[in-house]
Short mmCIF file of C-alpha atoms in Angstrom, two decimals:
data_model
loop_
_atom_site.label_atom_id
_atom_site.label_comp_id
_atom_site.label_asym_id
_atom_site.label_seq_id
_atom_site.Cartn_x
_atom_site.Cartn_y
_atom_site.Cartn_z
CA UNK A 288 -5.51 -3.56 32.75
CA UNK A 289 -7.24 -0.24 32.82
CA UNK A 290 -6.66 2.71 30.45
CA UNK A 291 -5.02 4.74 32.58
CA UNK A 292 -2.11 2.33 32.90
CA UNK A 293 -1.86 1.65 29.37
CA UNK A 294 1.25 2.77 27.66
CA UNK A 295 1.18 1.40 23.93
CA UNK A 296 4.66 0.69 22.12
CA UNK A 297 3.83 1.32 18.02
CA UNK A 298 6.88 -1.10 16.36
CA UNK A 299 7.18 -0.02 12.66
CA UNK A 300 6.71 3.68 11.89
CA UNK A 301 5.61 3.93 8.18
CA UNK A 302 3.01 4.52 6.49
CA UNK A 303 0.55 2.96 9.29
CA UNK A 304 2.45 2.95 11.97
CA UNK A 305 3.39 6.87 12.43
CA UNK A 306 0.10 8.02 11.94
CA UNK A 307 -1.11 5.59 14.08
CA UNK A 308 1.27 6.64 16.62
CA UNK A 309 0.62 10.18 16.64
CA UNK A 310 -3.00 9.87 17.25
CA UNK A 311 -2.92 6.89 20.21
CA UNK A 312 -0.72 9.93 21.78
CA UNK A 313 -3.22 12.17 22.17
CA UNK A 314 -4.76 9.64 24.78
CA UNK A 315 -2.24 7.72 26.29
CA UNK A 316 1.95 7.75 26.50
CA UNK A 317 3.27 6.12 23.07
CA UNK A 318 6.51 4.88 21.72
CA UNK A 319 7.41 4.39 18.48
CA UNK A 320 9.83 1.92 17.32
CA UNK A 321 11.82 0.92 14.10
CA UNK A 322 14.76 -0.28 13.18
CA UNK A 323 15.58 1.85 11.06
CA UNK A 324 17.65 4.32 12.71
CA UNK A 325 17.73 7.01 10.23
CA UNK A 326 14.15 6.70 10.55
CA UNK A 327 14.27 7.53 14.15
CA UNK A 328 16.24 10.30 13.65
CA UNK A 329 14.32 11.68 11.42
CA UNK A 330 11.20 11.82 13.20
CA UNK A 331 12.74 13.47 16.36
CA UNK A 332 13.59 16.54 13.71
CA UNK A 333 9.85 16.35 13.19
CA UNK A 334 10.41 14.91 9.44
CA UNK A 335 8.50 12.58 8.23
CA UNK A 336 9.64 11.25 4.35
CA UNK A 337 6.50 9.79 3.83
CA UNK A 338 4.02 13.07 4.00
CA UNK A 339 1.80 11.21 6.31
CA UNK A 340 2.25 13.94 8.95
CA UNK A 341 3.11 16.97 8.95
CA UNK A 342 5.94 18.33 11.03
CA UNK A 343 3.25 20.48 13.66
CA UNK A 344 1.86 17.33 14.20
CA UNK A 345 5.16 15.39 15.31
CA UNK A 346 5.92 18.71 17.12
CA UNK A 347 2.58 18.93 18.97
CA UNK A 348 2.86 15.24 19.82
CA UNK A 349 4.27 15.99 23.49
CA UNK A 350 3.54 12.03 24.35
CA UNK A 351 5.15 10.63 21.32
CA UNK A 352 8.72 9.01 21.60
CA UNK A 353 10.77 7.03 19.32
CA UNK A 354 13.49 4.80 19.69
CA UNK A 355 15.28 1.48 18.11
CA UNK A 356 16.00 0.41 21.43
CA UNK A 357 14.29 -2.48 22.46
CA UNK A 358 14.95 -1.84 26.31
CA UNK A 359 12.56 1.80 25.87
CA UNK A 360 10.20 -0.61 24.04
CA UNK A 361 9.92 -2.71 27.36
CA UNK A 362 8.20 -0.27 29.21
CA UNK A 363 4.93 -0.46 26.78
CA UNK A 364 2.27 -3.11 28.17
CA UNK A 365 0.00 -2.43 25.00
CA UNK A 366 2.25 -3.47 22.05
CA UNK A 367 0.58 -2.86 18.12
CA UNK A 368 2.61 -4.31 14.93
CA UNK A 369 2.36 -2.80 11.75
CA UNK A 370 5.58 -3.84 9.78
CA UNK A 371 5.04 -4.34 6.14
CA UNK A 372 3.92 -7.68 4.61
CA UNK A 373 4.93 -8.00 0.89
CA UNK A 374 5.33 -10.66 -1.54
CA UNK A 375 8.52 -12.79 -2.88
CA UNK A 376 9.24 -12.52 -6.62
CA UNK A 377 7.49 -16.17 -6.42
CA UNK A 378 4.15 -13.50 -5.38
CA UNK A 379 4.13 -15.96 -1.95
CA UNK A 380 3.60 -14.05 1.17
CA UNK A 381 7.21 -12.68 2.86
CA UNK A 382 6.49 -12.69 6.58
CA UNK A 383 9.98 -12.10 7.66
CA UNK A 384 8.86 -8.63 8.93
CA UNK A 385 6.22 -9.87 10.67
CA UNK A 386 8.45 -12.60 12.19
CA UNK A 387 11.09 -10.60 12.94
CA UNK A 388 8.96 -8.11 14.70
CA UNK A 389 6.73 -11.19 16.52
CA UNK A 390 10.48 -12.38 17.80
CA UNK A 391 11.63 -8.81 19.16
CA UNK A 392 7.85 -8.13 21.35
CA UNK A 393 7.61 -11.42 22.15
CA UNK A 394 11.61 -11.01 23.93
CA UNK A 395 10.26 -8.05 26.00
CA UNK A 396 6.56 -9.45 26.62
CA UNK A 397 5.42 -9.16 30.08
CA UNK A 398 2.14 -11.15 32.14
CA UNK A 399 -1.22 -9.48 31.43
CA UNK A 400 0.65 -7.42 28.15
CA UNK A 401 -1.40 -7.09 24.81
CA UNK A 402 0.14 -7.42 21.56
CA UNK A 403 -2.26 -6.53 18.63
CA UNK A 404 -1.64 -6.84 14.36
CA UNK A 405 -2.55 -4.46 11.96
CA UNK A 406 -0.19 -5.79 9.28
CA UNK A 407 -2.05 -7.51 6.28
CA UNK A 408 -2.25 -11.52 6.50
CA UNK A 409 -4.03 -14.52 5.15
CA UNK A 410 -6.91 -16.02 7.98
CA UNK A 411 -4.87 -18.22 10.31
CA UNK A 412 -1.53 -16.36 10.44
CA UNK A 413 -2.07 -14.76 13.47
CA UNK A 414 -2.57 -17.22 15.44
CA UNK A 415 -0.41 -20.27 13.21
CA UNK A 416 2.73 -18.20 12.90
CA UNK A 417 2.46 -15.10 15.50
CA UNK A 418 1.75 -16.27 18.73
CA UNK A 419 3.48 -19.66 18.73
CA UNK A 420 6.49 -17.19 18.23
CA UNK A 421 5.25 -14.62 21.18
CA UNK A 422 5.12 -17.90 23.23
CA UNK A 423 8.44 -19.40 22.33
CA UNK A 424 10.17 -16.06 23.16
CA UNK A 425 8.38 -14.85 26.17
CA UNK A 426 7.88 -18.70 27.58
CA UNK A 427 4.40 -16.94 28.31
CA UNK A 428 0.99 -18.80 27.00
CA UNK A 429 -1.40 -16.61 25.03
CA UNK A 430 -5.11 -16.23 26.58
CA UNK A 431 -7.16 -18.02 24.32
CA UNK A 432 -10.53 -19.50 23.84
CA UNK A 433 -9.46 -22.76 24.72
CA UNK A 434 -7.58 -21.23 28.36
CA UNK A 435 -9.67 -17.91 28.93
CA UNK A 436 -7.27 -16.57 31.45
CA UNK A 437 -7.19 -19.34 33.87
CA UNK A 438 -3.46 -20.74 33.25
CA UNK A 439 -1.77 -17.62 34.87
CA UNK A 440 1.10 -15.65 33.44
CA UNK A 441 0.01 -14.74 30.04
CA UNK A 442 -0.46 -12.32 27.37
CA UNK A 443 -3.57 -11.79 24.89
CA UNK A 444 -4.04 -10.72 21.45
CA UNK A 445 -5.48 -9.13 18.76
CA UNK A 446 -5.69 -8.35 15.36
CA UNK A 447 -6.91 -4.75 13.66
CA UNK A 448 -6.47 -4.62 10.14
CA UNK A 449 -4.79 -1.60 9.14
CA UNK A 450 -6.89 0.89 6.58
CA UNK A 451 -4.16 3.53 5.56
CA UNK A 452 -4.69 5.25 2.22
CA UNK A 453 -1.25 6.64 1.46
CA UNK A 454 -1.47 10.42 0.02
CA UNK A 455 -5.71 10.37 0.93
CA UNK A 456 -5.74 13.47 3.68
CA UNK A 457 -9.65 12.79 3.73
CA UNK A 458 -9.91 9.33 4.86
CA UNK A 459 -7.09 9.52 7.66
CA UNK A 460 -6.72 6.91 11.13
CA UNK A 461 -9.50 8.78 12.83
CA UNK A 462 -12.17 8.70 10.23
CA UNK A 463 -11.89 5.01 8.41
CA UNK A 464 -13.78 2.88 10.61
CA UNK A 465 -11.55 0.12 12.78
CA UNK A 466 -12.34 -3.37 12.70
CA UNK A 467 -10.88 -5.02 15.83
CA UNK A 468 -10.66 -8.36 17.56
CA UNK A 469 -9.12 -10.08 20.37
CA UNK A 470 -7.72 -14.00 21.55
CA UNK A 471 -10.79 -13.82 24.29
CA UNK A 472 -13.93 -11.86 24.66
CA UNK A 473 -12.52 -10.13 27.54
CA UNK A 474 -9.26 -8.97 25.12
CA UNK A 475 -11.69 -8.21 22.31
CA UNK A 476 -13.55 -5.85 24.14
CA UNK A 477 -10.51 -3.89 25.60
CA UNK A 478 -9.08 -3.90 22.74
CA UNK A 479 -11.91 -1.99 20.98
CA UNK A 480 -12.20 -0.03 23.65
CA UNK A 481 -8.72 1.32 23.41
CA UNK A 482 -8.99 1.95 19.79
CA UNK A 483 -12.69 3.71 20.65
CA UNK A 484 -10.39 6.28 22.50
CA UNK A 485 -8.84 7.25 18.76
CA UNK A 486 -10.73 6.54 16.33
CA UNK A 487 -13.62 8.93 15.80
CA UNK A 488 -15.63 6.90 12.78
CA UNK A 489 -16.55 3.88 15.75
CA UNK A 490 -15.23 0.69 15.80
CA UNK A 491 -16.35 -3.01 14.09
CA UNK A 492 -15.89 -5.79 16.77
CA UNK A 493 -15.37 -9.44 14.62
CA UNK A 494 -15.82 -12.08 16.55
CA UNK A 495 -12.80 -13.51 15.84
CA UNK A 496 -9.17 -13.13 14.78
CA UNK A 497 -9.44 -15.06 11.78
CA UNK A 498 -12.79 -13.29 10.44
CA UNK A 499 -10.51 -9.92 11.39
CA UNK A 500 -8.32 -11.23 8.60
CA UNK A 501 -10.07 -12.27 6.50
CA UNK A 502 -12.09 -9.01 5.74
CA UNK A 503 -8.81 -7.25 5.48
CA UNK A 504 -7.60 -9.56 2.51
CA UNK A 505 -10.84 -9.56 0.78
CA UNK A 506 -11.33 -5.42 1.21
CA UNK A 507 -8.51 -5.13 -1.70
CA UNK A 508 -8.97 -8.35 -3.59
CA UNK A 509 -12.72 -7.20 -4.43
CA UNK A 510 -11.31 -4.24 -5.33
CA UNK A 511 -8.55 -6.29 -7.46
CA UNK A 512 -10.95 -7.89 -9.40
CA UNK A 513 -13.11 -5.53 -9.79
CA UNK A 514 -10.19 -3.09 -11.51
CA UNK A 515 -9.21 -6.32 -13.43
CA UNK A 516 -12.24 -6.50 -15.09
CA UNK A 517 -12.80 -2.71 -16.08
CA UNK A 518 -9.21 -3.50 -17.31
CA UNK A 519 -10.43 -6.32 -19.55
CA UNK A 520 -12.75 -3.97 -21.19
CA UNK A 521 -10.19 -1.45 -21.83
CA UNK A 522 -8.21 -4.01 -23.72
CA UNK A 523 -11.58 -5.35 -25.58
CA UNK A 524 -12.62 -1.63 -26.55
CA UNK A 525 -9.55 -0.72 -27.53
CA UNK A 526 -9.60 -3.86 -30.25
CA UNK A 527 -12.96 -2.40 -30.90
CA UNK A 528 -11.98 1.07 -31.28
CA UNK A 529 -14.37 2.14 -28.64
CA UNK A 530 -13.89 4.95 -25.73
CA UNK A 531 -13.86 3.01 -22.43
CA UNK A 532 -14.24 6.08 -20.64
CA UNK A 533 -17.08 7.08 -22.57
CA UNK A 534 -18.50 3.39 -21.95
CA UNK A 535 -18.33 3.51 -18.12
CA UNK A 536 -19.63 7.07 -18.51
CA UNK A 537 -22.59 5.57 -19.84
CA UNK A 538 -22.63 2.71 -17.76
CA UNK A 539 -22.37 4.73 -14.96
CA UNK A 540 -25.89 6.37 -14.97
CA UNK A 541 -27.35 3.22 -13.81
CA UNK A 542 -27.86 3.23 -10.15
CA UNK A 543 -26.14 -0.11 -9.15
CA UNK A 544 -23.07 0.47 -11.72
CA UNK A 545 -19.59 -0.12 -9.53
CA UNK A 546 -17.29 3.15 -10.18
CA UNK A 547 -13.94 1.26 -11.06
CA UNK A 548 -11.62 2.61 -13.31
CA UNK A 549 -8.86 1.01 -15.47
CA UNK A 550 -5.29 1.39 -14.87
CA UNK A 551 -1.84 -0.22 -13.02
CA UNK A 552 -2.67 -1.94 -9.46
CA UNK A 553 0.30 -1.80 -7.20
CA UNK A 554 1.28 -0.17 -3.85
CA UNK A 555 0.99 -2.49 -1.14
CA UNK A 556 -2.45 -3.44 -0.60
CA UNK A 557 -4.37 -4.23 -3.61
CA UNK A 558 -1.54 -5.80 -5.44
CA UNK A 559 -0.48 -7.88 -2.52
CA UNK A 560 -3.29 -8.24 -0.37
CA UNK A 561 -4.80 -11.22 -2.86
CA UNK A 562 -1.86 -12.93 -3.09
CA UNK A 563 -1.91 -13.80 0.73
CA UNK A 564 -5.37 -15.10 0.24
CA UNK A 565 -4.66 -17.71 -2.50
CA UNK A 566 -1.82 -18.65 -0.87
CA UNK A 567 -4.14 -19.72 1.83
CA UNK A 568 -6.39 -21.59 -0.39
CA UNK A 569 -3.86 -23.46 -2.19
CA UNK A 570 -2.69 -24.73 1.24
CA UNK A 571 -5.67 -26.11 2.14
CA UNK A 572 -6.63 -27.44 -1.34
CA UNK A 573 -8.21 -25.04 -2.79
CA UNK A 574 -8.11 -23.23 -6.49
CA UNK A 575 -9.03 -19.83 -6.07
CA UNK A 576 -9.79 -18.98 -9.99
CA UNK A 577 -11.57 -15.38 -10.16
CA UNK A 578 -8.67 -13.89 -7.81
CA UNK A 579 -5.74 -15.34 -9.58
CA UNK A 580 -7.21 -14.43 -12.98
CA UNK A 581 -7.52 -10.97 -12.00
CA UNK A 582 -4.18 -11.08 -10.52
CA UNK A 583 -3.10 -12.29 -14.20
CA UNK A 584 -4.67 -9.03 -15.97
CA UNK A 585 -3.75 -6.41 -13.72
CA UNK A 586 -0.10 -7.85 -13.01
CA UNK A 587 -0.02 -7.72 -17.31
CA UNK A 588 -1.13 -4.22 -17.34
CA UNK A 589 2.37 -2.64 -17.74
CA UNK A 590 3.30 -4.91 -20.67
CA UNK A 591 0.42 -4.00 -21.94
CA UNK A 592 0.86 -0.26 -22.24
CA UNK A 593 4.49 -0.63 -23.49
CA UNK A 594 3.13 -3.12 -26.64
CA UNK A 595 0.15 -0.72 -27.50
CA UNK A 596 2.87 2.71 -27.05
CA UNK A 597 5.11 0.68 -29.07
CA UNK A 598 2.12 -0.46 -32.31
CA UNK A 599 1.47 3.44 -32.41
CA UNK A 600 4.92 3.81 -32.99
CA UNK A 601 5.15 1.51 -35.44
CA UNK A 602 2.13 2.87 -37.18
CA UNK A 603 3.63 6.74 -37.31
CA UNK A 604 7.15 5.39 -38.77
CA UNK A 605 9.14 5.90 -35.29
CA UNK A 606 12.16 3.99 -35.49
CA UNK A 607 12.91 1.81 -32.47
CA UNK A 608 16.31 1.65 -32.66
CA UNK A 609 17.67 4.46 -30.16
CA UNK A 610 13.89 5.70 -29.60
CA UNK A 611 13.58 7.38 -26.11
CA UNK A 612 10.73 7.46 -24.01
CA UNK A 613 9.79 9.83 -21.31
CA UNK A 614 7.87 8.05 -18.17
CA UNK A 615 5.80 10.73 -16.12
CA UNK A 616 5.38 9.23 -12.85
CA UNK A 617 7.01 6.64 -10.39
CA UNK A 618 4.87 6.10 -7.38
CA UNK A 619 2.15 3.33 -7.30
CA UNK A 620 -0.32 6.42 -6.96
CA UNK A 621 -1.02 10.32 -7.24
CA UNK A 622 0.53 12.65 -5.19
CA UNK A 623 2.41 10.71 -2.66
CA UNK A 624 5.93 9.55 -2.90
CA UNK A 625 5.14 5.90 -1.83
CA UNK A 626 7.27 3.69 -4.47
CA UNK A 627 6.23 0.50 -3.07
CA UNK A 628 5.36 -2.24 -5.72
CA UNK A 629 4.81 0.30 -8.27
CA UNK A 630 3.80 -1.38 -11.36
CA UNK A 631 5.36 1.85 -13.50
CA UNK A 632 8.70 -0.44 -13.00
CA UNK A 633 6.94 -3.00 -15.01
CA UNK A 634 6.35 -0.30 -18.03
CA UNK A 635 9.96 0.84 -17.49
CA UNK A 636 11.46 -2.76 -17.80
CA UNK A 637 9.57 -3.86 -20.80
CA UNK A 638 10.25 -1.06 -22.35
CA UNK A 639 13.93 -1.78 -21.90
CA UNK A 640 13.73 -4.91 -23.44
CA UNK A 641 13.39 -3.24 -26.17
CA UNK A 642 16.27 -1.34 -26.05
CA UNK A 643 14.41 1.86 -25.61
CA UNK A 644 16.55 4.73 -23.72
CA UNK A 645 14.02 5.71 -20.53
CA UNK A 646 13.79 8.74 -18.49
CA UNK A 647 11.68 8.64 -15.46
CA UNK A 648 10.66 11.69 -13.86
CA UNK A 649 8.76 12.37 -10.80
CA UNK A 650 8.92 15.28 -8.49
CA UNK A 651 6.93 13.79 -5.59
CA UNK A 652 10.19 10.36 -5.36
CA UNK A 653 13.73 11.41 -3.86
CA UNK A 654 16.27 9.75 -6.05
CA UNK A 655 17.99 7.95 -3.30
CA UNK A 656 14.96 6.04 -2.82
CA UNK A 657 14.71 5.53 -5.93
CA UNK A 658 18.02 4.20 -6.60
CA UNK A 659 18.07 2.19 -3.41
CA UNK A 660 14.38 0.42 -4.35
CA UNK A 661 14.89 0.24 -7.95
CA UNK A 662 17.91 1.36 -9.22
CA UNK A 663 16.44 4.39 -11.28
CA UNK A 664 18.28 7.97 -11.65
CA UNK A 665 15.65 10.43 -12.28
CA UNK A 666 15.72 13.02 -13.80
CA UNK A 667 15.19 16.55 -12.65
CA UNK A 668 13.75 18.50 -15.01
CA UNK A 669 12.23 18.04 -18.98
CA UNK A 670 13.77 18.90 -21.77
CA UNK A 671 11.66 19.85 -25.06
CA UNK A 672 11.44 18.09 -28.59
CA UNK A 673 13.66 15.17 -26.25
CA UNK A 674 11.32 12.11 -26.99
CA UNK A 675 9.95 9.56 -29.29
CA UNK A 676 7.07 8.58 -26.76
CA UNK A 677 5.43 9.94 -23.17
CA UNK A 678 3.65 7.50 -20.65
CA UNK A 679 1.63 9.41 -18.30
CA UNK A 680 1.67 6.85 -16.02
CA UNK A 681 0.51 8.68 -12.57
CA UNK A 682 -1.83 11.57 -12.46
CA UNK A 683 0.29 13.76 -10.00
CA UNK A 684 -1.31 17.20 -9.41
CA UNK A 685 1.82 18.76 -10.87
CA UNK A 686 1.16 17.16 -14.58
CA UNK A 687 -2.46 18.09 -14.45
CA UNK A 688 -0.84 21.92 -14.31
CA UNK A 689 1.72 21.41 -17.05
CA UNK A 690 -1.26 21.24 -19.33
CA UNK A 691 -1.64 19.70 -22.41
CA UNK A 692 0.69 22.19 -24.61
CA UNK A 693 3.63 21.60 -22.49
CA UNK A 694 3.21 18.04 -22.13
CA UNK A 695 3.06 17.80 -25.97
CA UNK A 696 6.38 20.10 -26.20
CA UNK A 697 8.50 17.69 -24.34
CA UNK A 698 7.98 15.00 -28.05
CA UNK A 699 9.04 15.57 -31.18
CA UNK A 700 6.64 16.35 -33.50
CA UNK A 701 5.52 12.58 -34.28
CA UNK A 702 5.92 11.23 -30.79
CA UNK A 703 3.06 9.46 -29.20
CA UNK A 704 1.89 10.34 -26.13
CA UNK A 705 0.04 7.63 -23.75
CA UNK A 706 -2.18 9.14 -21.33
CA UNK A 707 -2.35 6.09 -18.89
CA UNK A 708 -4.56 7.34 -15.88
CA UNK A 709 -7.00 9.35 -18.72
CA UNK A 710 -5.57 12.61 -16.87
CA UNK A 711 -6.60 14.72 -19.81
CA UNK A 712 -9.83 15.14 -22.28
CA UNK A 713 -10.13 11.42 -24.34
CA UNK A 714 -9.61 13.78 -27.64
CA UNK A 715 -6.33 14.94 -26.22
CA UNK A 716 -3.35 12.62 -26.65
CA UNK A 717 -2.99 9.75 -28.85
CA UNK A 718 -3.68 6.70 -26.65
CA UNK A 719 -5.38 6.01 -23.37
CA UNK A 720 -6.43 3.18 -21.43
#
């Protein structure tokens, strides 16, 4: 295949996919797919919900289609996957998306067509769940290591790890380095090549699917553990009555120190992301005890706030009973509206368990989605002298600009206010992590 007869279908147009899909069409003819139709509608208005691109750049995009009909997606010889990947409430890996996806290319694949992943998986999935589904549905064999192109009709793979940082306008497709890989050296280097055409930071070229993986996955679960631990010391210097912020201040000056801050890990790579690794290792016999232990602290982080909010309480003679507390902030992180396995839901439901009235307010979430994802109504503007506590739980630009005063005016005059993401001054609120 050369690049002048590629035409590359994009199936799943989120946060990866539409950016993605905008940029491969300022080289070659593109179409984006998702089932969701609404979606697809959407995006031919030149709206996209998530913020990732702005509506000149969907307009400008004069090679960019997008459909839900599979038959449109036939045309495409270079087909990329980047449906979601979350976890079960069991935190195992949910590949339905993936499989579903794998099923619906794999019913349209043609000889001599690439498929390539970017969604997140543990080392082995690729080629243990993907392509023996490509295979079944297209009754094509995958090129391989083991066949390098000799068994005629076939397909080849890849895998690129996806690199998205929702909300970052800095660190976009085109800039963040792209590692890629293929099922045979031949693949691998096409593959790269293509992605060469778009991606102006270079390209990485693993030698293998698997090692592909398996530097996505550990990307955010050294980051996981690494926020676990600065988390640990926020617990251990609160007990000790000690500024962490201050400490890692201080830390910081040393020329090796690692800049990690404490806080809630969710959204839908560093949360996730380590999950599909120990999975992995417990299949194969292994413990993985570091990654699950950070896993343990950072998934306890919103309990954690609520029972410190609720001892300062206690200590200022707030009453529990009918206490109501304001939460500032839905999303997983600052100024996007990306709700995905927000751990501020873990904060709102222990709260509840304590029969605390919450209000949840976020200008940056629609409250369809947030009714549809977690059954929240929030509300749409603050009242003053309305609350017992305040959890500043994301640092949205819009908060920073309230300022302290007004922040203050939406308590009454003993309420506690916990600034979560240390948004303000240490010497400003009552608590922070």
């Amino acid at each position: 295949m050369d690049l002048e007869d590629l035409k590359i279908g994009i199936i799943g147009l989120g946060y990866v996919g539409l950016p993605l899909a905008v940029e491969f069409s300022k080289k070659f003819l593109t179409v984006g797919f998702d089932i969701n139709s609404s979606r697809i509608i959407d995006l031919k208005k030149n709206i996209d919900a998530t913020l990732e691109v702005t509506s000149l750049d969907l307009k400008n995009a004069i090679d960019l289609s997008f459909t839900n009909d599979t038959k449109i997606l036939k045309e495409c010889n270079f087909y990329i996957i980047t449906v979601p990947t979350p976890i079960n409430q069991a935190n195992q890996p949910d590949l339905d998306p993936l499989v579903s996806a794998s099923n619906l290319v794999g019913e349209i694949l043609k000889p001599g067509d690439i498929v390539v992943y970017e969604s997140t998986v543990y080392p082995g999935a690729t080629e243990e769940v993907c392509i023996p589904i490509l295979e079944k549905m297209s009754k094509l064999i995958c090129f391989n290591m083991s066949n390098l192109d000799d068994l005629g009709n076939g397909f080849y793979v890849g895998y690129s790890p996806e690199r998205v940082n929702p909300g970052d306008k800095s660190h976009t497709v085109a800039n963040i380095i792209k590692i890629t890989s293929g099922s045979t050296p031949s693949a691998a280097q096409f593959i790269d090549r293509v992605y060469r055409e778009i991606i102006s930071a270079g390209t990485h070229l693993a030698n293998s699917i698997r090692i592909a993986e398996a530097a996505k996955v550990i990307e955010n679960t050294q980051r996981d553990v690494n926020i676990a631990l600065i988390n640990e010391f926020a617990m251990l210097f609160d007990l000790l009555d000690i500024d962490t912020e201050e400490v890692l201040k201080a830390a910081g000056t040393k020329w090796n120190f690692l800049p990690f801050s404490p806080g809630l890990v969710g959204g839908h790579c560093i949360g996730v992301d380590p999950y599909y690794l120990t999975h992995k290792a417990q299949l194969i016999g292994y413990h993985p005890e570091i990654i699950l232990a950070g896993r343990r602290i950072n998934d306890g982080m919103g309990s954690y706030v609520v029972q410190r909010l609720i001892k300062e309480m206690v200590c200022k003679e707030i009453p529990m009973v009918n206490a109501k507390v304001l939460i500032m902030g839905l999303t997983f992180k600052e100024n996007c509206p990306d709700i995905r396995n927000t751990k501020v839901i873990d904060i709102i439901d222990e709260l509840q368990k304590y029969n605390i009235e919450v209000d949840v307010y976020d200008p940056w979430v629609s409250n369809d989605d947030a009714l549809k994802e977690y059954n929240i109504n929030l509300i749409k503007k603050l009242d003053e002298d309305n609350y017992d506590g305040i959890i500043l739980a994301v640092s949205h630009k819009q908060f920073l600009e309230m300022g302290v005063s007004k922040i203050k005016k939406l308590g009454h005059k003993k309420s506690i206010v916990f600034d979560v993401k240390c948004l303000f001054p240490s010497d400003t609120f009552d608590i922070r992590l």
